[in-house]
Amino acid sequence: MSAITIAIDGHSSCGKSTLAKELARELGYVYVDTGAMYRAATLFCIEHGWLGEGVWREDELLAHLSELNVWFKKEEGTVVQHVMLGDRDVTDRIRTMEVSRFVSQVSTCVPLREKLVKLQREMGKDKGIVMDGRDIGTVVFPDAEVKIFMTASVEERARRRFLEIKKREPDTTIESVLENIRERDRIDSERKVNPLRQPEDAHVLDNTHMNREEQFLLALSWARGAGA
């Protein structure tokens, strides 16, 4: 067995992070949720007043990009990573609908993507990593030994996301979640820089009708087959 790189890409709310964490735990690998990095950057913009309904001051983000400090704090003895923005733990704050509404928009910022991709490559330079996002197998680690592209029907993704969000935000409606996911799909697929694309050599995992154990065992078989 040797240390490899596992890249997991796919649409929003299709369970990428859940699968990635389970694989990392089983293999003893490092887990990195790149989507959390873009969410933290989105929160950074919202808190500074550069982003909101009808407001997007990309010029302000660019002017202060060097001040953006996103990093992960590992929970000892687990694969759990707390998302840090400066010295603050924003793990829960970045999962709100407010952040979800704008994260795809912020992710189109080219200098931001360049900054975060550089950080992601540094995190994975020694392999032994499971990283999930939108462009891991196509841009960040195009030579990853295992690439998985995850998807599910938009209705099923909205249902799962709604069940997660309503625990924190009980006033959220499934209609608003469905609309948000459709809009994020559009932006993620149409952005000019590093759009969401299925890598040609990726294993496709449509989990619309799969449970967690089924998708985990399938993905684990791919990882084991690649030498993990």
Tab-separated table of C-alpha atoms in Angstrom:
chain	number	residue	atom	x	y	z
A	1	MET	CA	0.000	0.000	0.000
A	2	SER	CA	1.214	3.498	-0.792
A	3	ALA	CA	-0.002	7.040	-0.209
A	4	ILE	CA	-2.050	8.369	-3.099
A	5	THR	CA	-4.139	11.430	-3.916
A	6	ILE	CA	-7.914	11.056	-4.102
A	7	ALA	CA	-9.754	13.893	-5.860
A	8	ILE	CA	-13.520	14.142	-5.448
A	9	ASP	CA	-15.450	16.629	-7.576
A	10	GLY	CA	-19.124	17.138	-8.218
A	11	HIS	CA	-22.215	19.253	-7.937
A	12	SER	CA	-23.259	21.038	-4.766
A	13	SER	CA	-24.984	19.030	-2.033
A	14	CYS	CA	-24.279	15.597	-3.502
A	15	GLY	CA	-22.367	14.307	-0.471
A	16	LYS	CA	-18.765	14.947	-1.492
A	17	SER	CA	-17.600	15.949	1.979
A	18	THR	CA	-19.361	13.036	3.670
A	19	LEU	CA	-17.709	10.519	1.359
A	20	ALA	CA	-14.324	12.248	1.512
A	21	LYS	CA	-14.295	12.208	5.320
A	22	GLU	CA	-15.244	8.533	5.435
A	23	LEU	CA	-12.484	7.600	2.979
A	24	ALA	CA	-9.905	9.681	4.853
A	25	ARG	CA	-10.883	8.061	8.138
A	26	GLU	CA	-10.661	4.537	6.686
A	27	LEU	CA	-7.328	5.137	4.950
A	28	GLY	CA	-5.725	7.305	7.629
A	29	TYR	CA	-5.429	10.168	5.141
A	30	VAL	CA	-5.719	13.940	5.521
A	31	TYR	CA	-9.087	15.369	4.479
A	32	VAL	CA	-9.467	18.817	2.899
A	33	ASP	CA	-12.824	20.420	2.059
A	34	THR	CA	-11.931	23.076	-0.520
A	35	GLY	CA	-15.527	24.272	-0.702
A	36	ALA	CA	-15.180	25.399	2.911
A	37	MET	CA	-12.285	27.620	1.845
A	38	TYR	CA	-14.463	29.429	-0.697
A	39	ARG	CA	-17.273	29.670	1.844
A	40	ALA	CA	-14.877	31.271	4.330
A	41	ALA	CA	-13.815	33.767	1.661
A	42	THR	CA	-17.494	34.515	1.027
A	43	LEU	CA	-18.087	35.132	4.732
A	44	PHE	CA	-15.020	37.407	4.740
A	45	CYS	CA	-16.655	39.519	2.012
A	46	ILE	CA	-20.076	39.578	3.680
A	47	GLU	CA	-18.651	40.675	7.020
A	48	HIS	CA	-16.776	43.538	5.369
A	49	GLY	CA	-19.904	44.742	3.549
A	50	TRP	CA	-18.572	43.941	0.083
A	51	LEU	CA	-21.196	41.323	-0.693
A	52	GLY	CA	-24.971	41.139	-0.308
A	53	GLU	CA	-28.223	41.433	-2.240
A	54	GLY	CA	-27.320	43.558	-5.274
A	55	VAL	CA	-23.829	44.226	-3.906
A	56	TRP	CA	-20.562	42.656	-5.068
A	57	ARG	CA	-17.401	44.703	-4.569
A	58	GLU	CA	-14.862	42.373	-6.123
A	59	ASP	CA	-12.411	45.274	-6.266
A	60	GLU	CA	-12.458	45.450	-2.457
A	61	LEU	CA	-11.757	41.726	-2.144
A	62	LEU	CA	-8.820	42.073	-4.519
A	63	ALA	CA	-7.476	45.045	-2.566
A	64	HIS	CA	-7.605	43.057	0.678
A	65	LEU	CA	-6.869	39.562	-0.639
A	66	SER	CA	-3.582	39.355	1.254
A	67	GLU	CA	-5.552	39.762	4.512
A	68	LEU	CA	-7.664	36.666	3.824
A	69	ASN	CA	-6.312	33.927	6.081
A	70	VAL	CA	-8.214	30.651	5.683
A	71	TRP	CA	-6.835	27.523	7.301
A	72	PHE	CA	-7.890	24.266	8.920
A	73	LYS	CA	-7.492	23.257	12.546
A	74	LYS	CA	-7.525	19.485	12.931
A	75	GLU	CA	-9.440	17.928	15.792
A	76	GLU	CA	-6.961	15.636	17.517
A	77	GLY	CA	-7.468	11.942	16.811
A	78	THR	CA	-10.106	12.497	14.106
A	79	VAL	CA	-10.377	13.614	10.481
A	80	VAL	CA	-12.587	16.539	11.561
A	81	GLN	CA	-11.229	19.862	10.329
A	82	HIS	CA	-12.416	23.132	11.854
A	83	VAL	CA	-12.513	25.970	9.334
A	84	MET	CA	-10.639	28.992	10.612
A	85	LEU	CA	-10.874	32.569	9.338
A	86	GLY	CA	-7.969	34.310	10.965
A	87	ASP	CA	-8.214	33.276	14.616
A	88	ARG	CA	-11.981	32.523	14.486
A	89	ASP	CA	-13.649	29.142	14.079
A	90	VAL	CA	-16.280	29.722	11.364
A	91	THR	CA	-17.128	26.053	10.706
A	92	ASP	CA	-20.845	26.529	11.416
A	93	ARG	CA	-21.158	30.120	10.221
A	94	ILE	CA	-20.105	29.273	6.663
A	95	ARG	CA	-22.926	26.710	6.289
A	96	THR	CA	-25.761	29.245	6.456
A	97	MET	CA	-28.061	29.990	3.510
A	98	GLU	CA	-26.657	33.526	3.432
A	99	VAL	CA	-23.214	32.188	2.571
A	100	SER	CA	-24.668	29.527	0.251
A	101	ARG	CA	-26.432	32.225	-1.785
A	102	PHE	CA	-23.202	33.962	-2.707
A	103	VAL	CA	-20.390	31.396	-2.612
A	104	SER	CA	-20.557	30.481	-6.313
A	105	GLN	CA	-20.394	34.172	-7.217
A	106	VAL	CA	-17.307	34.758	-5.076
A	107	SER	CA	-15.726	31.610	-6.503
A	108	THR	CA	-15.584	33.244	-9.947
A	109	CYS	CA	-12.912	35.676	-8.693
A	110	VAL	CA	-9.738	34.605	-10.546
A	111	PRO	CA	-7.075	35.912	-8.104
A	112	LEU	CA	-8.972	34.292	-5.216
A	113	ARG	CA	-9.047	30.940	-7.014
A	114	GLU	CA	-5.334	31.229	-7.773
A	115	LYS	CA	-4.554	31.925	-4.113
A	116	LEU	CA	-6.636	29.020	-2.830
A	117	VAL	CA	-5.450	26.535	-5.482
A	118	LYS	CA	-1.870	27.293	-4.469
A	119	LEU	CA	-2.753	26.554	-0.834
A	120	GLN	CA	-4.547	23.351	-1.816
A	121	ARG	CA	-1.582	22.067	-3.821
A	122	GLU	CA	0.716	22.757	-0.890
A	123	MET	CA	-1.583	20.775	1.410
A	124	GLY	CA	-1.463	17.772	-0.893
A	125	LYS	CA	2.169	17.793	-1.982
A	126	ASP	CA	3.020	14.714	0.113
A	127	LYS	CA	-0.047	12.723	-1.026
A	128	GLY	CA	-2.044	10.686	1.496
A	129	ILE	CA	-4.908	13.125	1.030
A	130	VAL	CA	-8.597	13.133	0.112
A	131	MET	CA	-9.678	16.500	-1.273
A	132	ASP	CA	-13.128	17.460	-2.496
A	133	GLY	CA	-14.384	20.423	-4.458
A	134	ARG	CA	-15.276	21.508	-7.994
A	135	ASP	CA	-11.915	21.470	-9.793
A	136	ILE	CA	-9.691	19.068	-7.849
A	137	GLY	CA	-9.295	16.409	-10.534
A	138	THR	CA	-9.178	18.906	-13.403
A	139	VAL	CA	-7.041	21.744	-12.004
A	140	VAL	CA	-5.627	21.210	-8.511
A	141	PHE	CA	-4.455	17.603	-8.903
A	142	PRO	CA	-4.946	16.549	-12.547
A	143	ASP	CA	-2.565	13.619	-11.937
A	144	ALA	CA	-4.459	12.261	-8.913
A	145	GLU	CA	-4.402	8.470	-8.788
A	146	VAL	CA	-8.137	8.334	-8.074
A	147	LYS	CA	-10.679	10.808	-9.402
A	148	ILE	CA	-14.331	10.562	-8.460
A	149	PHE	CA	-17.075	12.697	-9.967
A	150	MET	CA	-20.209	12.731	-7.827
A	151	THR	CA	-23.695	13.696	-8.834
A	152	ALA	CA	-27.354	13.141	-7.958
A	153	SER	CA	-30.669	14.523	-9.159
A	154	VAL	CA	-31.214	18.167	-8.277
A	155	GLU	CA	-34.378	17.248	-6.363
A	156	GLU	CA	-32.558	14.704	-4.216
A	157	ARG	CA	-29.711	17.130	-3.542
A	158	ALA	CA	-32.184	19.821	-2.491
A	159	ARG	CA	-33.950	17.392	-0.165
A	160	ARG	CA	-30.698	16.421	1.566
A	161	ARG	CA	-29.513	20.006	1.856
A	162	PHE	CA	-32.884	21.143	3.229
A	163	LEU	CA	-32.800	18.501	5.981
A	164	GLU	CA	-29.330	19.711	6.964
A	165	ILE	CA	-30.073	23.443	6.909
A	166	LYS	CA	-33.445	23.422	8.660
A	167	LYS	CA	-31.776	22.214	11.873
A	168	ARG	CA	-29.972	25.571	12.070
A	169	GLU	CA	-32.398	27.738	10.109
A	170	PRO	CA	-35.959	26.417	10.676
A	171	ASP	CA	-37.536	29.117	8.483
A	172	THR	CA	-35.735	27.850	5.378
A	173	THR	CA	-38.007	26.405	2.665
A	174	ILE	CA	-37.156	23.536	0.344
A	175	GLU	CA	-38.140	25.774	-2.586
A	176	SER	CA	-35.431	28.290	-1.684
A	177	VAL	CA	-32.871	25.506	-1.318
A	178	LEU	CA	-33.808	24.026	-4.699
A	179	GLU	CA	-33.536	27.439	-6.358
A	180	ASN	CA	-30.143	28.015	-4.724
A	181	ILE	CA	-28.764	24.667	-5.884
A	182	ARG	CA	-29.937	25.217	-9.469
A	183	GLU	CA	-28.319	28.660	-9.521
A	184	ARG	CA	-25.069	27.325	-8.047
A	185	ASP	CA	-25.014	24.558	-10.665
A	186	ARG	CA	-25.378	27.167	-13.394
A	187	ILE	CA	-22.635	29.439	-12.071
A	188	ASP	CA	-20.261	26.570	-11.284
A	189	SER	CA	-20.633	25.115	-14.789
A	190	GLU	CA	-20.548	28.392	-16.719
A	191	ARG	CA	-17.774	30.351	-14.991
A	192	LYS	CA	-14.859	31.140	-17.303
A	193	VAL	CA	-12.094	30.025	-14.951
A	194	ASN	CA	-11.925	26.421	-13.697
A	195	PRO	CA	-15.603	25.561	-14.297
A	196	LEU	CA	-17.101	22.371	-12.909
A	197	ARG	CA	-16.216	19.612	-15.361
A	198	GLN	CA	-16.141	15.847	-15.126
A	199	PRO	CA	-12.519	14.668	-15.547
A	200	GLU	CA	-12.260	12.289	-18.500
A	201	ASP	CA	-10.616	9.619	-16.349
A	202	ALA	CA	-12.943	9.946	-13.350
A	203	HIS	CA	-15.125	7.274	-11.811
A	204	VAL	CA	-18.702	8.584	-11.974
A	205	LEU	CA	-20.743	8.096	-8.811
A	206	ASP	CA	-24.443	8.939	-9.122
A	207	ASN	CA	-25.776	8.449	-5.605
A	208	THR	CA	-29.390	9.486	-6.218
A	209	HIS	CA	-30.543	6.028	-5.159
A	210	MET	CA	-27.561	4.930	-3.045
A	211	ASN	CA	-27.079	4.980	0.707
A	212	ARG	CA	-23.888	6.093	2.444
A	213	GLU	CA	-22.511	2.588	2.937
A	214	GLU	CA	-23.038	1.636	-0.703
A	215	GLN	CA	-21.255	4.700	-2.041
A	216	PHE	CA	-18.452	4.369	0.524
A	217	LEU	CA	-17.723	0.738	-0.338
A	218	LEU	CA	-17.727	1.515	-4.058
A	219	ALA	CA	-15.356	4.474	-3.654
A	220	LEU	CA	-13.128	2.486	-1.291
A	221	SER	CA	-12.817	-0.267	-3.893
A	222	TRP	CA	-11.570	2.314	-6.399
A	223	ALA	CA	-9.040	3.642	-3.896
A	224	ARG	CA	-7.811	0.158	-2.975
A	225	GLY	CA	-7.545	-0.700	-6.651
A	226	ALA	CA	-5.211	2.270	-7.101
A	227	GLY	CA	-2.925	1.126	-4.293
A	228	ALA	CA	-4.273	2.998	-1.263
